[in-house]
Amino acid sequence: MRDEQFFDPERRATDRFPIESELRYKVMEAKEVTEPETGRTLNMSSSGILFTTAAQLPLGRRVELSVDWPAQLSETCGLKLVARGRVVRSSAEASAIRIDKYDFRTRATAKLKVAGSAN
């Protein structure tokens, strides 16, 4: 083991998963919400999400983001993760939030045309 590894232990309490998916996020200010922006998740854990941003987000700012979830409800209904949290790290290209609250919601799915149907 190298000395740097020994003296710089991993401080995260939960594992991060390298999930890459498109997302939409809004920065929440006192009584204002910015227009939604798009980005991509870089990794996720049960307590935080690292994602790409259009610009550097201010530390401590509240953010709400929505990510299409790969699993489906009853194998037919799409889900999305909606998470709210505060920015804990930020650069010009990416930010990380610590999740304060999250829930899964159903999302619209494209209607499939059935052979022989009028629509």
Short mmCIF file of C-alpha atoms in Angstrom, two decimals:
data_model
loop_
_atom_site.label_atom_id
_atom_site.label_comp_id
_atom_site.label_asym_id
_atom_site.label_seq_id
_atom_site.Cartn_x
_atom_site.Cartn_y
_atom_site.Cartn_z
CA MET A 1 0.00 0.00 0.00
CA ARG A 2 1.31 3.44 -0.91
CA ASP A 3 1.61 6.04 1.86
CA GLU A 4 -0.88 8.39 0.13
CA GLN A 5 -3.54 5.70 0.19
CA PHE A 6 -2.93 5.03 3.87
CA PHE A 7 -3.04 8.67 4.95
CA ASP A 8 -5.87 9.73 2.62
CA PRO A 9 -8.64 7.23 3.41
CA GLU A 10 -11.98 7.27 1.63
CA ARG A 11 -14.28 9.53 3.65
CA ARG A 12 -17.57 8.68 2.00
CA ALA A 13 -19.99 6.65 4.07
CA THR A 14 -21.76 5.12 1.05
CA ASP A 15 -20.58 3.56 -2.20
CA ARG A 16 -20.74 5.58 -5.41
CA PHE A 17 -22.03 4.00 -8.59
CA PRO A 18 -20.81 5.20 -12.01
CA ILE A 19 -24.32 5.77 -13.39
CA GLU A 20 -24.40 8.06 -16.41
CA SER A 21 -27.80 9.36 -17.42
CA GLU A 22 -29.30 12.59 -18.69
CA LEU A 23 -30.90 14.85 -16.10
CA ARG A 24 -32.66 18.17 -15.71
CA TYR A 25 -31.91 20.46 -12.80
CA LYS A 26 -33.22 23.72 -11.35
CA VAL A 27 -31.42 26.03 -8.96
CA MET A 28 -33.74 27.19 -6.18
CA GLU A 29 -33.31 30.68 -4.77
CA ALA A 30 -35.32 32.37 -2.01
CA LYS A 31 -38.62 32.62 -3.88
CA GLU A 32 -37.31 32.01 -7.38
CA VAL A 33 -36.53 28.93 -9.40
CA THR A 34 -34.20 29.17 -12.39
CA GLU A 35 -35.13 27.79 -15.78
CA PRO A 36 -34.34 24.06 -16.01
CA GLU A 37 -30.92 23.14 -17.38
CA THR A 38 -29.73 19.79 -18.67
CA GLY A 39 -26.72 17.77 -17.66
CA ARG A 40 -25.55 14.20 -17.08
CA THR A 41 -25.02 12.25 -13.92
CA LEU A 42 -21.40 11.17 -13.47
CA ASN A 43 -21.92 9.06 -10.36
CA MET A 44 -24.53 8.56 -7.68
CA SER A 45 -24.84 7.23 -4.16
CA SER A 46 -27.68 7.08 -1.66
CA SER A 47 -26.49 10.39 -0.20
CA GLY A 48 -25.27 12.41 -3.20
CA ILE A 49 -25.10 12.94 -6.96
CA LEU A 50 -22.23 14.30 -9.07
CA PHE A 51 -23.44 15.78 -12.37
CA THR A 52 -22.33 18.01 -15.23
CA THR A 53 -23.57 21.61 -15.29
CA ALA A 54 -23.85 24.44 -17.80
CA ALA A 55 -22.07 26.80 -15.36
CA GLN A 56 -20.58 26.75 -11.89
CA LEU A 57 -23.27 26.52 -9.20
CA PRO A 58 -22.86 28.44 -5.93
CA LEU A 59 -21.93 26.33 -2.89
CA GLY A 60 -24.81 25.83 -0.49
CA ARG A 61 -27.46 26.62 -3.12
CA ARG A 62 -30.52 24.35 -3.17
CA VAL A 63 -31.00 22.28 -6.33
CA GLU A 64 -33.77 20.01 -7.56
CA LEU A 65 -32.90 17.47 -10.21
CA SER A 66 -34.76 14.81 -12.14
CA VAL A 67 -33.15 11.65 -13.58
CA ASP A 68 -34.87 9.00 -15.71
CA TRP A 69 -34.48 5.79 -13.71
CA PRO A 70 -33.44 2.62 -15.58
CA ALA A 71 -35.92 0.36 -13.74
CA GLN A 72 -39.63 0.34 -14.47
CA LEU A 73 -42.65 -0.09 -12.25
CA SER A 74 -44.43 -3.37 -13.06
CA GLU A 75 -42.22 -3.62 -16.17
CA THR A 76 -44.44 -1.12 -18.01
CA CYS A 77 -44.29 2.27 -16.30
CA GLY A 78 -41.16 4.41 -16.44
CA LEU A 79 -39.81 6.01 -13.28
CA LYS A 80 -37.79 9.13 -12.56
CA LEU A 81 -35.79 10.02 -9.48
CA VAL A 82 -36.49 13.53 -8.22
CA ALA A 83 -33.89 14.65 -5.68
CA ARG A 84 -33.44 17.87 -3.75
CA GLY A 85 -30.27 18.90 -1.99
CA ARG A 86 -27.53 21.47 -1.53
CA VAL A 87 -24.42 22.01 -3.63
CA VAL A 88 -21.39 20.74 -1.69
CA ARG A 89 -18.79 20.85 -4.50
CA SER A 90 -18.74 22.86 -7.69
CA SER A 91 -16.57 23.66 -10.70
CA ALA A 92 -17.28 25.20 -14.09
CA GLU A 93 -18.16 21.76 -15.52
CA ALA A 94 -19.71 19.77 -12.66
CA SER A 95 -21.36 19.99 -9.26
CA ALA A 96 -22.19 17.60 -6.45
CA ILE A 97 -25.23 17.78 -4.23
CA ARG A 98 -25.83 16.12 -0.88
CA ILE A 99 -29.34 14.67 -1.10
CA ASP A 100 -31.74 16.03 1.52
CA LYS A 101 -34.92 14.51 0.09
CA TYR A 102 -35.83 12.28 -2.83
CA ASP A 103 -38.73 10.35 -4.29
CA PHE A 104 -39.54 8.27 -7.31
CA ARG A 105 -42.29 9.42 -9.63
CA THR A 106 -43.85 7.84 -12.67
CA ARG A 107 -42.92 9.37 -16.00
CA ALA A 108 -44.73 9.51 -19.30
CA THR A 109 -43.83 6.78 -21.72
CA ALA A 110 -44.25 6.88 -25.48
CA LYS A 111 -47.44 5.26 -26.72
CA LEU A 112 -46.79 2.26 -28.89
CA LYS A 113 -48.74 1.80 -32.10
CA VAL A 114 -50.26 -1.64 -32.34
CA ALA A 115 -50.37 -3.27 -35.77
CA GLY A 116 -53.85 -2.97 -37.23
CA SER A 117 -54.96 -0.12 -34.94
CA ALA A 118 -56.44 3.07 -36.36
CA ASN A 119 -54.15 5.34 -34.27
#
